[in-house]
Coordinates of C-alpha atoms in Angstrom, one line a residue:
Q13 CA -3.0 -20.6 28.7
D14 CA -5.7 -20.8 26.0
V15 CA -8.4 -18.2 26.3
P16 CA -11.9 -18.6 24.8
A17 CA -12.9 -16.1 22.1
G18 CA -14.3 -12.9 23.5
E19 CA -12.5 -13.1 26.8
D20 CA -9.5 -11.1 27.9
S21 CA -6.2 -12.7 27.0
M22 CA -4.2 -11.0 29.8
D23 CA -5.3 -10.9 33.4
P24 CA -3.7 -7.9 35.2
S25 CA -4.0 -9.8 38.5
Q26 CA -1.4 -12.3 37.3
E27 CA 1.3 -9.7 36.8
P28 CA 1.4 -7.1 39.6
G29 CA 1.9 -3.5 38.4
M30 CA 1.2 -4.3 34.8
G31 CA -1.1 -2.3 32.7
V32 CA -3.9 -4.0 30.8
C33 CA -3.9 -4.8 27.1
L34 CA -7.1 -6.5 26.2
F35 CA -7.7 -8.5 23.0
Q36 CA -11.3 -9.3 22.4
R37 CA -12.9 -11.0 19.4
D38 CA -14.6 -7.9 18.0
Q39 CA -12.4 -5.2 19.3
L40 CA -9.0 -4.2 20.6
R41 CA -8.6 -2.0 23.6
Y42 CA -5.3 -0.5 24.5
E43 CA -4.3 0.6 28.0
P44 CA -0.9 1.5 29.4
M45 CA 1.5 -1.4 30.2
E46 CA 5.0 -1.7 31.5
V47 CA 7.8 -1.9 29.0
D48 CA 9.1 -5.2 30.4
H49 CA 5.8 -7.0 29.4
V50 CA 5.7 -5.9 25.8
L51 CA 7.2 -9.1 24.4
K52 CA 4.8 -11.3 26.4
I53 CA 1.8 -9.3 25.2
L54 CA 3.0 -9.3 21.6
R55 CA 3.4 -13.1 21.7
E56 CA -0.1 -13.4 23.1
F57 CA -1.5 -11.2 20.4
L58 CA 0.2 -13.2 17.6
R59 CA -1.2 -16.4 19.1
H60 CA -4.7 -15.1 18.7
F61 CA -4.1 -13.0 15.5
G62 CA -5.6 -15.7 13.2
K63 CA -8.9 -15.4 15.1
L64 CA -8.9 -11.6 14.5
R65 CA -8.4 -11.7 10.7
D66 CA -11.3 -11.3 8.3
D67 CA -11.5 -14.2 5.8
G68 CA -13.4 -12.0 3.3
P69 CA -16.9 -12.4 2.0
P70 CA -18.7 -15.7 2.7
K71 CA -18.2 -18.4 0.1
E72 CA -21.9 -18.3 -0.8
I73 CA -21.6 -14.7 -2.0
L74 CA -18.5 -15.6 -4.1
D75 CA -20.4 -18.4 -5.8
I76 CA -23.4 -16.2 -6.8
R77 CA -21.4 -13.6 -8.8
D78 CA -21.8 -14.1 -12.6
N79 CA -18.5 -13.6 -14.3
S80 CA -19.6 -14.6 -17.8
K81 CA -19.2 -11.0 -19.2
D82 CA -15.8 -10.2 -17.6
G83 CA -13.9 -10.8 -20.8
E84 CA -16.1 -8.4 -22.7
Y85 CA -15.7 -5.8 -20.0
W86 CA -11.9 -6.0 -20.0
E87 CA -11.8 -6.0 -23.8
A88 CA -13.9 -2.8 -23.9
M89 CA -11.5 -1.2 -21.3
T90 CA -8.6 -1.6 -23.9
H91 CA -10.5 0.9 -26.1
V92 CA -11.3 3.6 -23.5
I93 CA -8.8 6.0 -25.0
P94 CA -9.4 6.6 -28.7
E95 CA -6.6 5.6 -31.1
R96 CA -6.3 9.2 -32.4
T97 CA -5.6 10.4 -28.8
L98 CA -2.9 7.7 -28.3
K99 CA -1.2 8.8 -31.6
L100 CA -1.3 12.4 -30.5
W101 CA 0.3 11.5 -27.1
D102 CA 3.0 9.5 -28.9
A103 CA 3.8 12.4 -31.2
L104 CA 3.9 14.8 -28.2
G105 CA 6.2 12.4 -26.3
A106 CA 8.6 12.3 -29.3
A107 CA 8.6 16.1 -29.6
L108 CA 9.3 16.5 -25.9
L109 CA 12.3 14.2 -26.2
E110 CA 13.6 16.3 -29.1
Y111 CA 13.0 19.5 -27.1
H112 CA 14.9 18.0 -24.2
K113 CA 17.9 17.2 -26.4
V114 CA 17.9 20.8 -27.8
L115 CA 17.8 22.2 -24.2
T116 CA 20.6 19.9 -23.1
R117 CA 22.8 20.9 -26.0
R118 CA 22.0 24.6 -25.4
A119 CA 23.1 24.2 -21.7
E120 CA 26.4 22.6 -22.8
L121 CA 27.0 25.4 -25.3
L122 CA 26.2 28.0 -22.6
S123 CA 28.7 26.5 -20.2
E124 CA 31.4 26.3 -23.0
A125 CA 30.7 30.0 -23.8
T126 CA 31.1 30.9 -20.1
A127 CA 34.4 29.0 -19.9
L128 CA 35.7 30.8 -23.0
Q129 CA 34.7 34.2 -21.6
K130 CA 36.7 33.5 -18.4
Q131 CA 39.6 32.2 -20.5
N132 CA 39.6 35.4 -22.7
S133 CA 39.4 37.8 -19.8

């Protein structure tokens, strides 16, 4: 059955013993319902789901926005972090990789030394 917008989509009098799940245009109200009726109610909700979705701002507002300076804005954003800072970060990244290699090798040598100590004892 088609239900006009703003009216309840499920009438509890049609299903004896069923709780009420009301879908209205501007709000959703949830009340207890029997487990056997969940699929029916979900199908009803999905039928009216398109009516509940927001289509975003009105087309008139989208047409008013001036996007002539967008390119300049995004070009300026590519220079937010100074070149000097980027070079410093690159150098720090390379140094951290080298430090990681040293620590990895040291861990390997430590495990070898431990194995040799066990072997000697």
